[in-house]
JSON list of C-alpha atoms and ligand atoms in Angstrom, two decimals:
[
{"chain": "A", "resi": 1220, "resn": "UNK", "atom": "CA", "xyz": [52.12, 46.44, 43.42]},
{"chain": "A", "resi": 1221, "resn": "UNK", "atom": "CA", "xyz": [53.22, 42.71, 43.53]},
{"chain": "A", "resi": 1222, "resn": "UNK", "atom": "CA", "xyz": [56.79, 41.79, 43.77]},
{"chain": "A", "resi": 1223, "resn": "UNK", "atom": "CA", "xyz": [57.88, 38.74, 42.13]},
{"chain": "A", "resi": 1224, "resn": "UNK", "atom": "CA", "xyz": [60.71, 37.05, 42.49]},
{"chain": "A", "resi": 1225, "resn": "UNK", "atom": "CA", "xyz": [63.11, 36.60, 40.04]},
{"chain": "A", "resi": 1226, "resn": "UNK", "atom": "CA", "xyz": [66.21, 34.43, 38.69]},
{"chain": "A", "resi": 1227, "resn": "UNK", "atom": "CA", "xyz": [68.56, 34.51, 35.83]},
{"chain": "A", "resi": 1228, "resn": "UNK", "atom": "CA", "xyz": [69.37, 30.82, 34.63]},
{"chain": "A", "resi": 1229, "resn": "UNK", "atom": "CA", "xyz": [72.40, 31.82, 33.02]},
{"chain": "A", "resi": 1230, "resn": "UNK", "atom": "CA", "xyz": [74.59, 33.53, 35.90]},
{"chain": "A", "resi": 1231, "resn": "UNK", "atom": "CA", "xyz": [72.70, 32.86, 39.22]},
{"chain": "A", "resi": 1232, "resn": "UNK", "atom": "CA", "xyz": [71.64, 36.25, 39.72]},
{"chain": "A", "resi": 1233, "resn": "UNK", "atom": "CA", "xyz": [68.25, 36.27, 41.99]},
{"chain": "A", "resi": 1234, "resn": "UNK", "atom": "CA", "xyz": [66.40, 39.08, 42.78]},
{"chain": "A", "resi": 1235, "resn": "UNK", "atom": "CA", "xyz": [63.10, 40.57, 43.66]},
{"chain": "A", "resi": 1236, "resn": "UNK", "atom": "CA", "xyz": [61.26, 42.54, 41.44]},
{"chain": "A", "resi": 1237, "resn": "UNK", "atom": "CA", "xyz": [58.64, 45.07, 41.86]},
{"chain": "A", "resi": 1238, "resn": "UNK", "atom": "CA", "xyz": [56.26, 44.80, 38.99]},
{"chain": "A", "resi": 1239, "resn": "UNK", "atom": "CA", "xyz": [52.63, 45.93, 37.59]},
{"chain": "A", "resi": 1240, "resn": "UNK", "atom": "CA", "xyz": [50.35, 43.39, 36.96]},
{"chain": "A", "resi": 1241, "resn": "UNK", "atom": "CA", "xyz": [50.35, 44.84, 33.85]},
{"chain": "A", "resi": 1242, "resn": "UNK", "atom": "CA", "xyz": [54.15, 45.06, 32.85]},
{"chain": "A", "resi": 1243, "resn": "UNK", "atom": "CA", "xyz": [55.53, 42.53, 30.92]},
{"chain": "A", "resi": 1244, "resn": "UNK", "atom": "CA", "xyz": [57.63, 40.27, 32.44]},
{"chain": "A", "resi": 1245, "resn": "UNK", "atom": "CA", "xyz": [61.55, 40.53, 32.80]},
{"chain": "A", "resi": 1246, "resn": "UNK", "atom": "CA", "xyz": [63.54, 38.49, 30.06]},
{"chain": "A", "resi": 1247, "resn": "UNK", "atom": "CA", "xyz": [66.71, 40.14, 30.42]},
{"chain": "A", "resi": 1248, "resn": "UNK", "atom": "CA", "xyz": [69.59, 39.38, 33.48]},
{"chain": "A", "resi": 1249, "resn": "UNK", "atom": "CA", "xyz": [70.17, 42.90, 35.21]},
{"chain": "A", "resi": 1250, "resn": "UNK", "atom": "CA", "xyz": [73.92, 41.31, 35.64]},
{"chain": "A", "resi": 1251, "resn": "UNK", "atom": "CA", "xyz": [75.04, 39.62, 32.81]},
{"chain": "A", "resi": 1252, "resn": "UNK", "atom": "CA", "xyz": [72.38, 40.50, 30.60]},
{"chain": "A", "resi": 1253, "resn": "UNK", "atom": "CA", "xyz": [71.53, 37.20, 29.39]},
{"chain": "A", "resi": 1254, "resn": "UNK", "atom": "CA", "xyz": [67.93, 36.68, 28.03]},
{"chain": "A", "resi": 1255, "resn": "UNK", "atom": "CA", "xyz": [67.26, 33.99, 30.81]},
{"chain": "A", "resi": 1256, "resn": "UNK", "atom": "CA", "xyz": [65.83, 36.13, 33.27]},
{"chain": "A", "resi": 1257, "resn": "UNK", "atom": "CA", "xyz": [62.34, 34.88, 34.63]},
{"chain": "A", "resi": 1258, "resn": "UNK", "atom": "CA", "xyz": [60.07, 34.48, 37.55]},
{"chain": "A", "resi": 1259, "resn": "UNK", "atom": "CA", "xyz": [60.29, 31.81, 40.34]},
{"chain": "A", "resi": 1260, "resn": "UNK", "atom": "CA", "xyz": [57.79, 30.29, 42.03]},
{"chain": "A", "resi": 1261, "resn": "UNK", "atom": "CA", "xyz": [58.10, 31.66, 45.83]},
{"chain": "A", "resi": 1262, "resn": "UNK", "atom": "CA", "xyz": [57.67, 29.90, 48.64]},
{"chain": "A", "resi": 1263, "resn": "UNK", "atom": "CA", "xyz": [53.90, 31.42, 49.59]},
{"chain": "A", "resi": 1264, "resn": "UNK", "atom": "CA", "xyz": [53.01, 30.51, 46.08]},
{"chain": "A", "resi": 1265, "resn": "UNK", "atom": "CA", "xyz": [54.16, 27.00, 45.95]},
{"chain": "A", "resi": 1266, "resn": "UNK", "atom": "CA", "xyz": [52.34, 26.83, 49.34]},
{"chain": "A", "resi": 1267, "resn": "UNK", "atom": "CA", "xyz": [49.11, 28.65, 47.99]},
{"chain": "A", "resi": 1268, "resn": "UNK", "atom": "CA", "xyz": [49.38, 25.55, 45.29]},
{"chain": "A", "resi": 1269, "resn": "UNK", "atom": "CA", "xyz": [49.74, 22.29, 47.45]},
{"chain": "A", "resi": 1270, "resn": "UNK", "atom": "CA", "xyz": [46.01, 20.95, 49.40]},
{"chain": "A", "resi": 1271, "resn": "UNK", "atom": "CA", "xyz": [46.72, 23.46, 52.75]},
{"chain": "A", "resi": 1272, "resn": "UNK", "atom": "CA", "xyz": [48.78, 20.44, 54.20]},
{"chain": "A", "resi": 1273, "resn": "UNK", "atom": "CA", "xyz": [51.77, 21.66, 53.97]},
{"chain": "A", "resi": 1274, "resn": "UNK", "atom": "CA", "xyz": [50.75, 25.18, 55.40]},
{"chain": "A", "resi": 1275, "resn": "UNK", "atom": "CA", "xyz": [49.04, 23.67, 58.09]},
{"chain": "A", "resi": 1276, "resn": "UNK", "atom": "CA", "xyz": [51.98, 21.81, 58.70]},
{"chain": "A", "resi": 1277, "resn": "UNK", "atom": "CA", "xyz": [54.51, 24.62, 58.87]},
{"chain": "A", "resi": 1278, "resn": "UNK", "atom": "CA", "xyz": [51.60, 27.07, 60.87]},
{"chain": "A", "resi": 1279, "resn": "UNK", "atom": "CA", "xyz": [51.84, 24.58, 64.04]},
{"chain": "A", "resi": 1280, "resn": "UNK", "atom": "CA", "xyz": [55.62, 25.04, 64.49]},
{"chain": "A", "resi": 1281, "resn": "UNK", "atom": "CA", "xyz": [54.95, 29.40, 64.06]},
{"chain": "A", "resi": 1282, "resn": "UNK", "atom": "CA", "xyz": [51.63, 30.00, 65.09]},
{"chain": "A", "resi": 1283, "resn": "UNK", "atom": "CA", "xyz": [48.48, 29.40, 66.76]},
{"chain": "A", "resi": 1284, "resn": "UNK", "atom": "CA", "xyz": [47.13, 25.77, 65.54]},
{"chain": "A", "resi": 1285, "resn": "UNK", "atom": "CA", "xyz": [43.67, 27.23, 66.57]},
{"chain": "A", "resi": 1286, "resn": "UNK", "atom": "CA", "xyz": [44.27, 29.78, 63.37]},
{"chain": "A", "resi": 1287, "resn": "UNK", "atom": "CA", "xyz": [41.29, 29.42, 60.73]},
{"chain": "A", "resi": 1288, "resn": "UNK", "atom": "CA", "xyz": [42.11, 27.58, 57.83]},
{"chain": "A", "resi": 1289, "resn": "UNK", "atom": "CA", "xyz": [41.85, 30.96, 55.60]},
{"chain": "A", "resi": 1290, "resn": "UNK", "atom": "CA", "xyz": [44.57, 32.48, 56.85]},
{"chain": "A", "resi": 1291, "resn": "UNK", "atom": "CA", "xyz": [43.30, 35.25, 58.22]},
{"chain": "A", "resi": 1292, "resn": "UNK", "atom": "CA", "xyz": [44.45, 37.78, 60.62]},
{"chain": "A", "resi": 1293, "resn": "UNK", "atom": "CA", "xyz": [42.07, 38.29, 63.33]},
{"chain": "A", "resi": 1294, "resn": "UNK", "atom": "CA", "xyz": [39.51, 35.54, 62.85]},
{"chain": "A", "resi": 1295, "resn": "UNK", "atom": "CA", "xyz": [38.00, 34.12, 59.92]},
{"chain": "A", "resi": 1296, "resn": "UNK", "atom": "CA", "xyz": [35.41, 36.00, 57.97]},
{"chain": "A", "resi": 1297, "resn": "UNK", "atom": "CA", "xyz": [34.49, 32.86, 56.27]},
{"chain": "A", "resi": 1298, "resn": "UNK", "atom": "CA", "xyz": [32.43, 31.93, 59.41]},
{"chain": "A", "resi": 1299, "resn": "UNK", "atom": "CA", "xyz": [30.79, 35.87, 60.06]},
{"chain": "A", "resi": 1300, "resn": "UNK", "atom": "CA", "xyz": [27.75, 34.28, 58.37]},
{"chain": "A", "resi": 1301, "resn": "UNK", "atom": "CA", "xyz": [27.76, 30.97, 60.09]},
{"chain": "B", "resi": 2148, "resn": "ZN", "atom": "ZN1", "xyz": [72.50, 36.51, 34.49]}
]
């Protein structure tokens, strides 16, 4: 089940919040009850957005540069059939 994260433009109030794909999505501030309760974009997503700069950029300072450009774990499966 995807979590998504979520903010409340009225008071502040973040949190993350497991949801269905399926639910409809949270309107409502769990702390001050304001209807301006909606999803962020998180930092994999804005990531998953860009051109793969930017997470090839932040995978040399935390991991292996020699990591496939998928992502991965454990080699690439993009290049079994190569
Ligand atoms: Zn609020």
């Amino acid at each position: 089940m995807p979590i998504y994260a979520y903010k409340c433009s009225a008071c502040g109030h973040a949190e993350d919040e497991m949801q269905k794909v399926s639910d409809a999505p949270l309107t409502k501030g769990p702390k001050c009850g304001a209807e301006a309760y909606g999803k962020q974009l998180t930092a994999a997503g804005f990531a998953l957005k860009g051109n793969g700069y930017y997470v090839t950029d932040f995978k040399n300072g935390q991991a292996k540069p020699e990591a496939p450009s998928c992502g991965a774990a454990g080699g690439c499966p993009c290049a079994t059939s190569n």
